[in-house]
Amino acid sequence: EQSARELVSSLIASIPDFPEPGVTFRDLTPVFASGPALHALGTSLTEPFAGRFDVIGGVEARGFLIAGAASAICGAGVLTVRKAGKLPRAVLREDYALEYGTAALEVHEGELPPGSRVLIVDDVLATGGTVGAAARLVERAGWQVAGISVALELEGLGGREALGDRYEVFSLLQY
Ligand code: PRP
Ligand code: HPA
């Protein structure tokens, strides 16, 4: 049987100079388009944290896909960590820098009970700006970060170092 690692890596495409010159973009859309690969991601990103989280924190947009798949597999709900300006009630906001550009994430205050353990999932860990902002939001909201789990870690961009030793970080693949 093909391992999750082999299945997912066989479906990741590398595109030079996207979205700007000098960036090699790792495209996971073929992974999302494959039922077995998406299912394997949902399983393999949550298994290392089994019994240690209450809710899956999905980061818009690609993190939502993995969070939804993981939710269907393990039964935990999804905290939607959204790009700024989308959530209608009172929010907490964190600005962050991307490999290309800047952005902001928001969560609804009081969305989860105090102390809820949130496993943050996303497709790619690059500079760590995105999941770092998500983790700060979880803590500011009064919840706990159970861990950070991603499909692909781009090791050259220093995301793991930027996150420090404060969080347990799991990546299925490292490029
Ligand atoms: C991408 C990717 C991660 C983030 C990784 O999302 O899905 O969330 O960048 O980069 P970082 O570690 O340097 O923060 P993007 O902001 O392009 O949004 P999308 O999911 O809406 O496409
Ligand atoms: N691929 C997908 N998402 C990303 C990348 C990448 O190479 N870099 C930062 N976010």
Coordinates of N, CA and C and ligand atoms in Angstrom, one line a residue:
E1 N 0.8 -1.2 0.0 CA 0.0 0.0 0.0 C 0.9 1.3 0.0
Q2 N 0.5 2.2 -0.8 CA 1.3 3.4 -0.9 C 1.1 4.2 0.3
S3 N 2.2 4.8 0.9 CA 2.0 5.6 2.1 C 1.4 6.9 1.8
A4 N 0.9 7.6 2.8 CA 0.3 8.9 2.6 C 1.3 9.9 2.1
R5 N 2.6 9.7 2.6 CA 3.7 10.6 2.2 C 3.9 10.4 0.7
E6 N 4.0 9.2 0.2 CA 4.3 8.9 -1.2 C 3.1 9.4 -2.1
L7 N 1.9 9.1 -1.6 CA 0.7 9.5 -2.4 C 0.7 11.0 -2.6
V8 N 0.8 11.8 -1.4 CA 0.7 13.2 -1.5 C 1.9 13.8 -2.3
S9 N 3.1 13.4 -2.0 CA 4.2 14.0 -2.7 C 4.2 13.7 -4.2
S10 N 3.6 12.6 -4.7 CA 3.5 12.3 -6.1 C 2.5 13.3 -6.8
L11 N 1.7 14.0 -6.0 CA 0.7 14.8 -6.6 C 1.0 16.3 -6.5
I12 N 2.1 16.7 -5.9 CA 2.5 18.1 -5.7 C 3.3 18.6 -6.9
A13 N 2.8 19.6 -7.6 CA 3.5 20.2 -8.7 C 4.3 21.4 -8.3
S14 N 5.5 21.6 -9.0 CA 6.3 22.8 -8.6 C 6.3 23.7 -9.8
I15 N 6.0 25.0 -9.6 CA 5.9 26.0 -10.6 C 6.9 27.1 -10.4
P16 N 7.9 27.2 -11.3 CA 8.9 28.3 -11.1 C 8.3 29.7 -11.3
D17 N 8.8 30.7 -10.6 CA 8.4 32.1 -10.8 C 7.0 32.4 -10.7
F18 N 6.3 31.7 -9.7 CA 4.9 32.1 -9.4 C 4.8 32.2 -7.9
P19 N 4.1 33.3 -7.4 CA 3.4 34.3 -8.1 C 4.3 35.5 -8.6
E20 N 5.6 35.4 -8.3 CA 6.5 36.4 -8.7 C 7.9 35.8 -9.0
P21 N 8.8 36.5 -9.7 CA 10.1 35.9 -10.1 C 10.9 35.5 -8.8
G22 N 11.5 34.3 -8.9 CA 12.3 33.8 -7.8 C 11.6 32.9 -6.8
V23 N 10.3 32.9 -6.8 CA 9.5 32.0 -6.0 C 9.2 30.7 -6.7
T24 N 9.5 29.5 -6.2 CA 9.0 28.3 -6.7 C 7.8 27.9 -6.0
F25 N 6.7 27.9 -6.6 CA 5.4 27.6 -6.0 C 5.0 26.2 -6.0
R26 N 4.8 25.6 -4.8 CA 4.3 24.2 -4.7 C 2.8 24.2 -4.7
D27 N 2.3 23.5 -5.8 CA 0.9 23.6 -6.0 C 0.2 22.3 -5.5
L28 N -0.7 22.4 -4.5 CA -1.3 21.2 -3.9 C -2.7 21.0 -4.5
T29 N -3.1 21.7 -5.5 CA -4.5 21.5 -6.0 C -4.7 20.1 -6.5
P30 N -3.7 19.4 -7.1 CA -3.9 18.0 -7.5 C -4.1 17.1 -6.2
V31 N -3.5 17.5 -5.1 CA -3.8 16.7 -3.9 C -5.2 16.9 -3.4
F32 N -5.7 18.1 -3.5 CA -7.1 18.3 -3.1 C -8.1 17.7 -4.0
A33 N -7.7 17.5 -5.3 CA -8.6 17.0 -6.3 C -8.7 15.4 -6.2
S34 N -7.8 14.8 -5.4 CA -7.7 13.4 -5.3 C -8.4 13.0 -4.0
G35 N -9.5 12.2 -4.0 CA -10.1 11.7 -2.8 C -9.2 11.0 -1.9
P36 N -8.5 10.0 -2.4 CA -7.6 9.2 -1.5 C -6.5 10.1 -0.9
A37 N -6.0 11.1 -1.7 CA -4.9 11.9 -1.1 C -5.4 12.9 -0.1
L38 N -6.6 13.5 -0.3 CA -7.2 14.4 0.7 C -7.5 13.6 2.0
H39 N -8.1 12.4 1.8 CA -8.4 11.6 2.9 C -7.1 11.3 3.7
A40 N -6.1 10.9 3.0 CA -4.8 10.6 3.6 C -4.2 11.8 4.4
L41 N -4.4 13.0 3.8 CA -3.9 14.2 4.5 C -4.7 14.4 5.8
G42 N -6.0 14.3 5.7 CA -6.9 14.4 6.9 C -6.5 13.5 8.1
T43 N -6.1 12.3 7.7 CA -5.7 11.3 8.7 C -4.3 11.6 9.2
S44 N -3.4 11.8 8.3 CA -2.0 11.9 8.8 C -1.7 13.2 9.5
L45 N -2.4 14.3 9.2 CA -2.1 15.5 10.0 C -2.8 15.5 11.4
T46 N -3.8 14.7 11.6 CA -4.4 14.7 12.9 C -3.9 13.6 13.8
E47 N -3.5 12.4 13.2 CA -3.0 11.3 14.0 C -2.0 11.6 15.1
P48 N -0.9 12.4 14.7 CA 0.1 12.7 15.7 C -0.4 13.4 17.0
F49 N -1.6 14.0 16.9 CA -2.1 14.8 18.0 C -3.4 14.1 18.6
A50 N -3.6 12.9 18.3 CA -4.8 12.1 18.7 C -5.0 12.2 20.2
G51 N -6.2 12.6 20.6 CA -6.6 12.7 22.0 C -6.1 14.0 22.7
R52 N -5.4 14.9 21.9 CA -4.9 16.1 22.5 C -5.5 17.4 21.9
F53 N -6.6 17.2 21.1 CA -7.2 18.4 20.6 C -8.7 18.3 20.7
D54 N -9.4 19.4 20.7 CA -10.9 19.4 20.8 C -11.5 19.9 19.4
V55 N -10.8 20.8 18.8 CA -11.3 21.4 17.6 C -10.1 21.6 16.6
I56 N -10.4 21.5 15.3 CA -9.4 21.7 14.2 C -9.5 23.2 13.8
G57 N -8.4 23.9 13.8 CA -8.4 25.3 13.4 C -7.9 25.3 11.9
G58 N -8.9 25.6 11.0 CA -8.5 25.6 9.6 C -8.2 27.0 9.2
V59 N -7.1 27.3 8.4 CA -6.8 28.6 8.0 C -7.2 28.8 6.6
E60 N -8.1 29.8 6.3 CA -8.6 30.2 5.0 C -7.4 30.4 4.0
A61 N -7.5 29.9 2.8 CA -8.5 29.1 2.3 C -8.1 27.6 2.2
R62 N -6.9 27.4 1.9 CA -6.5 26.0 1.6 C -6.6 25.1 2.9
G63 N -6.3 25.8 4.0 CA -6.4 25.0 5.3 C -7.8 24.5 5.6
F64 N -8.9 25.2 5.0 CA -10.2 24.8 5.2 C -10.5 23.4 4.7
L65 N -9.8 23.1 3.5 CA -10.0 21.8 2.8 C -9.5 20.7 3.7
I66 N -8.3 20.9 4.2 CA -7.7 19.9 5.1 C -8.5 19.7 6.4
A67 N -8.9 20.9 7.0 CA -9.7 20.8 8.2 C -11.0 20.1 8.0
G68 N -11.7 20.4 6.9 CA -12.9 19.7 6.6 C -12.8 18.2 6.5
A69 N -11.8 17.8 5.7 CA -11.5 16.4 5.5 C -11.2 15.7 6.9
A70 N -10.3 16.4 7.7 CA -9.9 15.8 9.0 C -11.1 15.7 9.9
S71 N -12.0 16.7 9.8 CA -13.2 16.7 10.7 C -14.1 15.5 10.3
A72 N -14.3 15.2 9.0 CA -15.1 14.1 8.6 C -14.5 12.8 9.1
I73 N -13.2 12.8 9.3 CA -12.5 11.5 9.7 C -12.5 11.4 11.2
C74 N -12.2 12.4 11.9 CA -12.0 12.3 13.4 C -13.2 12.8 14.2
G75 N -14.1 13.5 13.6 CA -15.3 14.0 14.3 C -15.2 15.3 15.0
A76 N -14.0 15.9 15.0 CA -13.9 17.2 15.7 C -14.5 18.3 14.8
G77 N -15.0 19.4 15.4 CA -15.4 20.5 14.6 C -14.3 21.4 14.0
V78 N -14.7 22.4 13.3 CA -13.7 23.3 12.6 C -13.8 24.7 13.1
L79 N -12.8 25.3 13.7 CA -12.7 26.7 13.9 C -12.3 27.4 12.6
T80 N -13.1 28.3 12.1 CA -12.7 28.9 10.8 C -11.9 30.2 11.1
V81 N -10.6 30.1 10.8 CA -9.7 31.2 11.0 C -9.7 31.9 9.6
R82 N -10.3 33.1 9.6 CA -10.6 33.7 8.3 C -9.8 34.9 7.9
K83 N -9.6 35.1 6.6 CA -9.0 36.3 6.2 C -9.8 37.5 6.6
A84 N -9.2 38.6 6.9 CA -9.9 39.8 7.5 C -11.1 40.3 6.7
G85 N -12.1 40.7 7.5 CA -13.3 41.3 6.9 C -14.4 40.4 6.5
K86 N -14.3 39.1 6.8 CA -15.3 38.1 6.4 C -16.2 37.8 7.5
L87 N -15.8 37.9 8.8 CA -16.6 37.4 9.9 C -17.5 38.5 10.4
P88 N -18.8 38.2 10.7 CA -19.8 39.3 10.9 C -19.9 39.7 12.4
R89 N -19.4 38.9 13.3 CA -19.5 39.3 14.8 C -18.2 39.9 15.3
A90 N -18.1 40.1 16.6 CA -16.9 40.7 17.2 C -15.7 39.8 16.9
V91 N -14.6 40.4 16.4 CA -13.4 39.5 16.1 C -12.2 40.0 16.8
L92 N -11.2 39.1 16.8 CA -9.8 39.4 17.1 C -9.1 39.3 15.8
R93 N -8.1 40.2 15.6 CA -7.4 40.3 14.4 C -5.9 40.2 14.6
E94 N -5.2 39.5 13.7 CA -3.7 39.5 13.7 C -3.2 39.8 12.3
D95 N -2.3 40.8 12.2 CA -1.7 41.0 10.9 C -0.4 40.2 10.8
Y96 N 0.0 39.9 9.6 CA 1.3 39.1 9.4 C 1.8 39.3 8.0
A97 N 3.1 38.9 7.9 CA 3.8 39.0 6.6 C 3.8 37.7 5.9
L98 N 3.7 37.7 4.6 CA 3.7 36.5 3.8 C 5.0 36.5 3.0
E99 N 5.3 35.3 2.4 CA 6.5 35.2 1.5 C 6.3 36.3 0.4
Y100 N 5.1 36.5 0.0 CA 4.8 37.6 -1.0 C 3.6 38.4 -0.5
G101 N 3.9 39.5 0.1 CA 2.8 40.4 0.6 C 2.5 40.3 2.1
T102 N 1.4 41.0 2.5 CA 0.9 41.0 3.8 C -0.6 40.6 3.9
A103 N -1.0 40.2 5.0 CA -2.4 39.8 5.2 C -2.8 39.9 6.6
A104 N -4.1 39.6 6.9 CA -4.6 39.6 8.3 C -5.6 38.4 8.4
L105 N -5.6 37.8 9.6 CA -6.5 36.8 9.9 C -7.4 37.2 11.1
E106 N -8.6 36.6 11.2 CA -9.5 36.9 12.2 C -10.2 35.7 12.7
V107 N -10.6 35.7 14.0 CA -11.5 34.7 14.5 C -12.6 35.4 15.3
H108 N -13.8 34.8 15.4 CA -14.8 35.4 16.3 C -14.4 35.2 17.8
E109 N -14.5 36.2 18.5 CA -14.4 36.1 20.0 C -15.5 35.1 20.5
G110 N -15.1 34.3 21.5 CA -16.1 33.5 22.1 C -16.7 32.3 21.2
E111 N -16.0 32.0 20.1 CA -16.5 31.0 19.2 C -16.4 29.6 19.9
L112 N -15.4 29.4 20.8 CA -15.2 28.1 21.4 C -15.3 28.4 23.0
P113 N -15.5 27.3 23.7 CA -15.4 27.5 25.2 C -14.0 27.8 25.6
P114 N -13.8 28.5 26.7 CA -12.5 28.9 27.2 C -11.7 27.6 27.4
G115 N -10.4 27.7 27.0 CA -9.5 26.5 27.2 C -9.6 25.5 26.2
S116 N -10.4 25.6 25.2 CA -10.5 24.6 24.1 C -9.1 24.4 23.5
R117 N -8.8 23.2 23.1 CA -7.5 22.8 22.5 C -7.7 22.8 21.0
V118 N -7.0 23.7 20.3 CA -7.2 23.8 18.9 C -5.9 23.3 18.2
L119 N -6.1 22.4 17.2 CA -5.1 21.9 16.4 C -5.1 22.7 15.1
I120 N -4.1 23.5 14.8 CA -4.1 24.4 13.6 C -3.6 23.6 12.4
V121 N -4.3 23.6 11.3 CA -3.9 22.9 10.1 C -3.8 23.8 8.9
D122 N -2.9 23.5 8.1 CA -2.8 24.3 6.8 C -2.1 23.4 5.8
D123 N -2.0 23.9 4.5 CA -1.4 23.1 3.5 C 0.1 23.3 3.6
V124 N 0.6 24.5 3.6 CA 2.0 24.8 3.5 C 2.5 25.7 4.7
L125 N 3.7 25.3 5.2 CA 4.4 26.1 6.2 C 5.6 26.7 5.4
A126 N 5.6 28.0 5.2 CA 6.6 28.7 4.4 C 7.4 29.6 5.5
T127 N 7.1 30.9 5.6 CA 7.8 31.7 6.6 C 7.2 31.5 8.0
G128 N 6.0 30.8 8.1 CA 5.4 30.6 9.3 C 4.5 31.8 9.8
G129 N 4.5 32.8 8.9 CA 3.6 34.0 9.3 C 2.2 33.7 9.5
T130 N 1.6 32.8 8.6 CA 0.2 32.5 8.6 C -0.2 31.7 9.9
V131 N 0.5 30.5 10.1 CA 0.1 29.7 11.2 C 0.5 30.4 12.5
G132 N 1.6 31.2 12.5 CA 1.9 32.0 13.7 C 0.8 32.9 14.1
A133 N 0.3 33.6 13.1 CA -0.8 34.5 13.4 C -2.1 33.8 13.9
A134 N -2.3 32.6 13.3 CA -3.4 31.8 13.7 C -3.2 31.4 15.2
A135 N -2.0 31.0 15.5 CA -1.7 30.6 16.9 C -1.9 31.7 17.9
R136 N -1.4 32.9 17.5 CA -1.6 34.1 18.4 C -3.1 34.4 18.6
L137 N -3.9 34.2 17.6 CA -5.3 34.5 17.7 C -6.0 33.5 18.7
V138 N -5.6 32.2 18.5 CA -6.1 31.2 19.4 C -5.8 31.5 20.9
E139 N -4.6 31.9 21.1 CA -4.2 32.2 22.5 C -4.9 33.5 23.0
R140 N -5.0 34.5 22.2 CA -5.6 35.8 22.6 C -7.1 35.6 22.9
A141 N -7.7 34.6 22.2 CA -9.1 34.3 22.4 C -9.4 33.5 23.7
G142 N -8.3 33.0 24.3 CA -8.5 32.2 25.5 C -8.5 30.7 25.3
W143 N -8.1 30.3 24.2 CA -8.0 28.8 23.9 C -6.5 28.4 23.9
Q144 N -6.3 27.1 23.7 CA -4.9 26.6 23.7 C -4.5 26.1 22.3
V145 N -3.3 26.2 22.0 CA -2.8 25.7 20.7 C -2.3 24.2 21.0
A146 N -3.0 23.2 20.5 CA -2.7 21.8 20.7 C -1.5 21.5 19.8
G147 N -1.3 22.2 18.7 CA -0.2 21.9 17.8 C -0.5 22.6 16.5
I148 N 0.5 22.5 15.6 CA 0.4 23.0 14.3 C 0.8 21.9 13.3
S149 N -0.1 21.6 12.3 CA 0.1 20.4 11.5 C -0.1 20.8 10.0
V150 N 0.9 20.6 9.2 CA 0.8 21.0 7.8 C 1.2 19.9 6.9
A151 N 0.7 20.0 5.6 CA 1.1 19.0 4.6 C 2.5 19.1 4.2
L152 N 3.0 20.3 3.9 CA 4.3 20.6 3.3 C 5.0 21.7 4.1
E153 N 6.2 21.4 4.5 CA 7.1 22.4 5.1 C 8.2 22.8 4.1
L154 N 8.3 24.1 3.8 CA 9.3 24.6 2.9 C 10.5 25.0 3.8
E155 N 11.5 24.1 3.9 CA 12.5 24.3 5.0 C 13.3 25.5 4.8
G156 N 13.5 25.9 3.5 CA 14.4 27.0 3.3 C 13.9 28.4 3.7
L157 N 12.6 28.4 4.1 CA 12.0 29.7 4.5 C 11.9 30.0 6.0
G158 N 12.4 29.0 6.8 CA 12.6 29.3 8.2 C 11.3 29.4 9.0
G159 N 10.2 28.8 8.6 CA 9.0 28.8 9.3 C 9.1 28.2 10.7
R160 N 9.7 27.0 10.8 CA 9.8 26.3 12.0 C 10.6 27.1 13.0
E161 N 11.7 27.7 12.6 CA 12.5 28.5 13.4 C 11.7 29.8 13.9
A162 N 11.0 30.4 13.0 CA 10.2 31.6 13.3 C 9.1 31.3 14.4
L163 N 8.6 30.1 14.4 CA 7.6 29.7 15.3 C 8.2 29.4 16.7
G164 N 9.5 29.1 16.7 CA 10.1 28.9 18.0 C 9.8 27.5 18.6
D165 N 10.0 27.3 19.9 CA 9.8 26.0 20.5 C 8.5 26.1 21.3
R166 N 7.7 27.1 21.1 CA 6.4 27.3 21.8 C 5.3 26.3 21.4
Y167 N 5.4 25.8 20.1 CA 4.4 24.9 19.6 C 5.0 23.7 19.1
E168 N 4.2 22.6 19.2 CA 4.6 21.3 18.5 C 4.2 21.4 17.0
V169 N 5.2 21.3 16.1 CA 4.9 21.4 14.7 C 5.1 20.1 14.0
F170 N 4.1 19.6 13.3 CA 4.2 18.4 12.5 C 4.1 18.8 11.0
S171 N 5.0 18.2 10.1 CA 4.8 18.3 8.7 C 4.9 16.9 8.1
L172 N 4.0 16.6 7.2 CA 4.0 15.3 6.5 C 5.2 15.3 5.6
L173 N 5.4 16.3 4.8 CA 6.5 16.4 3.8 C 7.4 17.6 4.1
Q174 N 8.7 17.5 3.8 CA 9.6 18.6 3.9 C 10.3 18.8 2.5
Y175 N 10.2 20.0 1.9 CA 10.9 20.3 0.7 C 12.0 21.3 0.9
Ligands
PRP1 C1 -0.5 30.2 1.7 C2 -0.6 28.8 2.3 C3 -0.3 29.1 3.7 C4 0.6 30.3 3.7 C5 2.1 29.8 4.0 O1 -1.7 30.8 1.8 O2 -1.8 28.2 2.1 O3 -1.5 29.5 4.5 O4 0.5 30.9 2.4 O5 3.0 30.9 4.0 P1 3.7 31.5 5.3 O6 4.1 30.3 6.1 O7 4.8 32.3 4.7 O8 2.7 32.3 6.0 P2 -2.2 32.2 1.1 O9 -2.0 33.3 2.0 O10 -1.6 32.3 -0.2 O11 -3.8 32.0 1.0 P3 -4.9 31.0 0.4 O12 -4.9 29.7 1.3 O13 -6.1 31.7 0.5 O14 -4.5 30.6 -1.0
HPA2 N1 3.1 27.0 -2.3 C1 1.9 27.1 -1.8 N2 1.7 28.0 -0.9 C2 2.7 28.8 -0.5 C3 3.9 28.7 -1.0 C4 4.1 27.7 -2.0 O1 5.2 27.5 -2.5 N3 4.7 29.6 -0.4 C5 3.9 30.3 0.4 N4 2.7 29.8 0.4

